[in-house]
CSV table of C-alpha atoms in Angstrom, one decimal:
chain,number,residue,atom,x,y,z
A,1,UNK,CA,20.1,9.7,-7.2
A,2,UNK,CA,24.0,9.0,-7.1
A,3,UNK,CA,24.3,11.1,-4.2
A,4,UNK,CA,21.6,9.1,-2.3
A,5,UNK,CA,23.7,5.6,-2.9
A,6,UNK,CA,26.4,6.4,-0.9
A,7,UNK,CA,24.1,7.4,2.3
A,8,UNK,CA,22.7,4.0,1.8
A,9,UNK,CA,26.0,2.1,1.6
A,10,UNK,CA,27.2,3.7,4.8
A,11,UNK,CA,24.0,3.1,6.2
A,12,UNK,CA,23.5,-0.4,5.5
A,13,UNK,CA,27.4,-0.7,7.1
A,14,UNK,CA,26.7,0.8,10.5
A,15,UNK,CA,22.3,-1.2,10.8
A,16,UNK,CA,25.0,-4.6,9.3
A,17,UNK,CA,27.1,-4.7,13.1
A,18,UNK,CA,25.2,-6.5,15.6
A,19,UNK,CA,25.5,-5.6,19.5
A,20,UNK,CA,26.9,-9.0,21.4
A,21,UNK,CA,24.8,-9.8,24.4
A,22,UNK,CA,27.8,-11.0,26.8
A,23,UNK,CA,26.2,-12.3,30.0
A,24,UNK,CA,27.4,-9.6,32.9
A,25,UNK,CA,28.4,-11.8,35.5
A,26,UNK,CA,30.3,-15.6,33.9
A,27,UNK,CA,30.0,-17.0,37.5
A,28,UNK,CA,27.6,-20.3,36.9
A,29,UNK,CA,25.5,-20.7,40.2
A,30,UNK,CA,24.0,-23.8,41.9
A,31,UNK,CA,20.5,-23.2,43.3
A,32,UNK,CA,19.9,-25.0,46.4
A,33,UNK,CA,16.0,-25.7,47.6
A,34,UNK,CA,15.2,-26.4,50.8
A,35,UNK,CA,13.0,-30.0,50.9
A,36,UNK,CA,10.3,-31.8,53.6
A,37,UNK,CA,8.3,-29.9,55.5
A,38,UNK,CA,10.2,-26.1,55.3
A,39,UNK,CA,8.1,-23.1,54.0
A,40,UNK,CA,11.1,-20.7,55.0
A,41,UNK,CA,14.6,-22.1,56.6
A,42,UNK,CA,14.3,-20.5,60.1
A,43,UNK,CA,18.0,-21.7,61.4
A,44,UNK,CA,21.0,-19.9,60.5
A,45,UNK,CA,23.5,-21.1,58.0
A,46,UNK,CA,26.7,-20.6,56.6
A,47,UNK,CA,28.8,-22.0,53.7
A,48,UNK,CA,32.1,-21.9,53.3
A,49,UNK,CA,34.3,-23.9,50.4
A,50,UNK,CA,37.6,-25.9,50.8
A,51,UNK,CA,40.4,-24.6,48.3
A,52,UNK,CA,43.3,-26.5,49.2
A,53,UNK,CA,46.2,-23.9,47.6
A,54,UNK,CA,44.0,-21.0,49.9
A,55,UNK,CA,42.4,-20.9,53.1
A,56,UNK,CA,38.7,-21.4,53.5
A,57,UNK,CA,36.7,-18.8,51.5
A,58,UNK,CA,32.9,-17.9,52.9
A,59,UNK,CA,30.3,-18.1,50.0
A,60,UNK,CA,27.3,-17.3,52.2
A,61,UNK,CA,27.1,-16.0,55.5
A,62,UNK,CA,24.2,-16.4,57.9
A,63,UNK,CA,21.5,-16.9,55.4
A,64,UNK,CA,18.3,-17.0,57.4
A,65,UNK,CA,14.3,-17.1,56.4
A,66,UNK,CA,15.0,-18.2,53.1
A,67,UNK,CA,13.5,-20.9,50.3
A,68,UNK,CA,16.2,-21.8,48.2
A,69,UNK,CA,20.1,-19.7,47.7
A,70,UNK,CA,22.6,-20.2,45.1
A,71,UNK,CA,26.3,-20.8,45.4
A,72,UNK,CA,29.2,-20.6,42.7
A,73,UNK,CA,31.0,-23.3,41.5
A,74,UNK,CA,34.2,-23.8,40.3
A,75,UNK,CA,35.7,-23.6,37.3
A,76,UNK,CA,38.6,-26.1,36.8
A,77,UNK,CA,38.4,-28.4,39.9
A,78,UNK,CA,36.5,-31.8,39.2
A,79,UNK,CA,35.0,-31.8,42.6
A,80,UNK,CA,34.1,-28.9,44.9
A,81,UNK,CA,34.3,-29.4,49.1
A,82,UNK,CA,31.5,-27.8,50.8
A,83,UNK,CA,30.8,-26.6,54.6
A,84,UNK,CA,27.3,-26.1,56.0
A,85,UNK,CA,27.2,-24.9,59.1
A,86,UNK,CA,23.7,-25.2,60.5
A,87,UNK,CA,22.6,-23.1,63.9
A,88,UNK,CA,19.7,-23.0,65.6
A,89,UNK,CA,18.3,-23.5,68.8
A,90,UNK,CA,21.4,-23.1,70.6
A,91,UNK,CA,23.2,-26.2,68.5
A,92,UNK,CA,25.6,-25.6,65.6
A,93,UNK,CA,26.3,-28.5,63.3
A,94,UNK,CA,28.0,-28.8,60.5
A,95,UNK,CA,28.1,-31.3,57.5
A,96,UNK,CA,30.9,-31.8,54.4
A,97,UNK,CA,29.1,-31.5,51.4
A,98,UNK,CA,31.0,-33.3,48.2
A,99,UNK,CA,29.9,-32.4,44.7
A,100,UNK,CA,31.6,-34.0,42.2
A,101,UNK,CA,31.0,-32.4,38.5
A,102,UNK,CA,32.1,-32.6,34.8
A,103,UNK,CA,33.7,-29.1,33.7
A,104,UNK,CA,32.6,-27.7,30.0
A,105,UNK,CA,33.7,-25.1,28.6
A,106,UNK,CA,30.9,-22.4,26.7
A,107,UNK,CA,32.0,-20.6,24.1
A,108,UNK,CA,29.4,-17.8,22.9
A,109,UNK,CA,31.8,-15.1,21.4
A,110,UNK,CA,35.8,-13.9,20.8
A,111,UNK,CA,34.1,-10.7,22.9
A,112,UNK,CA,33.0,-12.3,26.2
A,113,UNK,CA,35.0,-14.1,28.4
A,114,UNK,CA,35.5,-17.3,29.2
A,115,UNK,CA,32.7,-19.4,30.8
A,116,UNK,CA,32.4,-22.9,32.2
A,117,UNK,CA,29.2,-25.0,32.3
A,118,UNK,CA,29.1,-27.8,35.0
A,119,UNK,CA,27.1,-31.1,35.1
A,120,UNK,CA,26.4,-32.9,38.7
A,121,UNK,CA,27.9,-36.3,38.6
A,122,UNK,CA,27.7,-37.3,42.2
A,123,UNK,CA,27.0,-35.7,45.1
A,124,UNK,CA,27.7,-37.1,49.2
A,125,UNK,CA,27.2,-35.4,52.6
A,126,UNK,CA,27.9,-36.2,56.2
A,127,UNK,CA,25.2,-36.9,57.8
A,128,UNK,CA,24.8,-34.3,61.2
A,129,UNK,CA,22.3,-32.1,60.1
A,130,UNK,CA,21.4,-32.8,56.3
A,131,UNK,CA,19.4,-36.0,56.2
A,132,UNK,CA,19.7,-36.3,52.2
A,133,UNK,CA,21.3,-34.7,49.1
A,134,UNK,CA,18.5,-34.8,45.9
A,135,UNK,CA,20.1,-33.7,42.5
A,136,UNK,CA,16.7,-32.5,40.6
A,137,UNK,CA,18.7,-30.6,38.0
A,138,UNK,CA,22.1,-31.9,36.8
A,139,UNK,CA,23.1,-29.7,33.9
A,140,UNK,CA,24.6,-26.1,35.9
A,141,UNK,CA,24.3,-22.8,33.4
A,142,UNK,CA,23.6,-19.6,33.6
A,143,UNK,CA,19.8,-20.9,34.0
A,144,UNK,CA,18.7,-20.9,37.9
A,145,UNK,CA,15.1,-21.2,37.5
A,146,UNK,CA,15.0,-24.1,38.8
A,147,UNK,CA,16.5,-25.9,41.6
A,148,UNK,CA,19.4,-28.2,40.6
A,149,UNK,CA,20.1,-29.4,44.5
A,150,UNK,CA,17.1,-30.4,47.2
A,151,UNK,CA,18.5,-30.0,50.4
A,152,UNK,CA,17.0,-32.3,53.2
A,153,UNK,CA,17.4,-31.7,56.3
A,154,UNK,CA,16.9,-33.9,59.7
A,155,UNK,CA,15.0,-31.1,61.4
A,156,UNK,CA,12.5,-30.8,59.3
A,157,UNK,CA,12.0,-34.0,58.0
């Protein structure tokens, strides 16, 4: 029996640690529907976002026959500058999309790293090819099950 109790103590040591799930990727995404009458976005489109201390970065690059797509958002900046650029048909057009946003930061363990969780404050477009900007989910996480941005566009209205 005494030589049992020590198996147990270093047994109920190593079952005692528990794993940490760390989420793989920290980037929070933004998932953008397409509204009105679109089954599947048949145009081409690009977005590219504005960082003033660096040139231009493309996030998404000729996304065709699509829904919905997500984009990442920033961590520190209050306000994010977005670029649509719409072809089809032979026309390109391209709108400044503004999202404005409330940064928090998520803490779920010393072992992962940082992560920021956003919530849509305000968002405005130019008006070329989107027709209208819906936010339908405000609170950004790690959660993009559902839409947080309907996209509207004038085509397809």
């Amino acid at each position: 029996m005494r030589r049992i109790i020590p198996f147990i103590i270093a047994a109920s040591i190593v079952t005692a640690c528990s794993s940490i799930d760390c989420p793989l990727n920290n980037v929070v995404m933004t998932k953008y529907v397409f509204g009105g009458n679109v089954d599947v976005f048949e145009d081409t489109l690009s977005v590219s976002i504005y960082r003033p201390e660096l040139t231009d970065t493309l996030l998404l690059d000729h996304l065709t026959d699509a829904k919905d797509f997500l984009l990442p958002v920033s961590y520190h900046q209050s306000t994010d500058v977005l670029f649509f650029t719409f072809t089809g048909d032979g026309v390109t057009q391209t709108d400044t999309v503004t999202i404005e946003k409330t940064n928090t930061p998520h803490f779920e363990s010393v072992d992962c790293g940082p992560a920021f969780f956003h919530t849509i404050d305000h968002v405005s477009w130019t008006n070329n090819a989107i027709d209208s900007i819906v936010i339908t989910k405000a609170e950004v996480n790690h959660d993009t099950s559902k839409g947080h941005l309907l996209l509207y566009l004038k085509r397809y209205r």
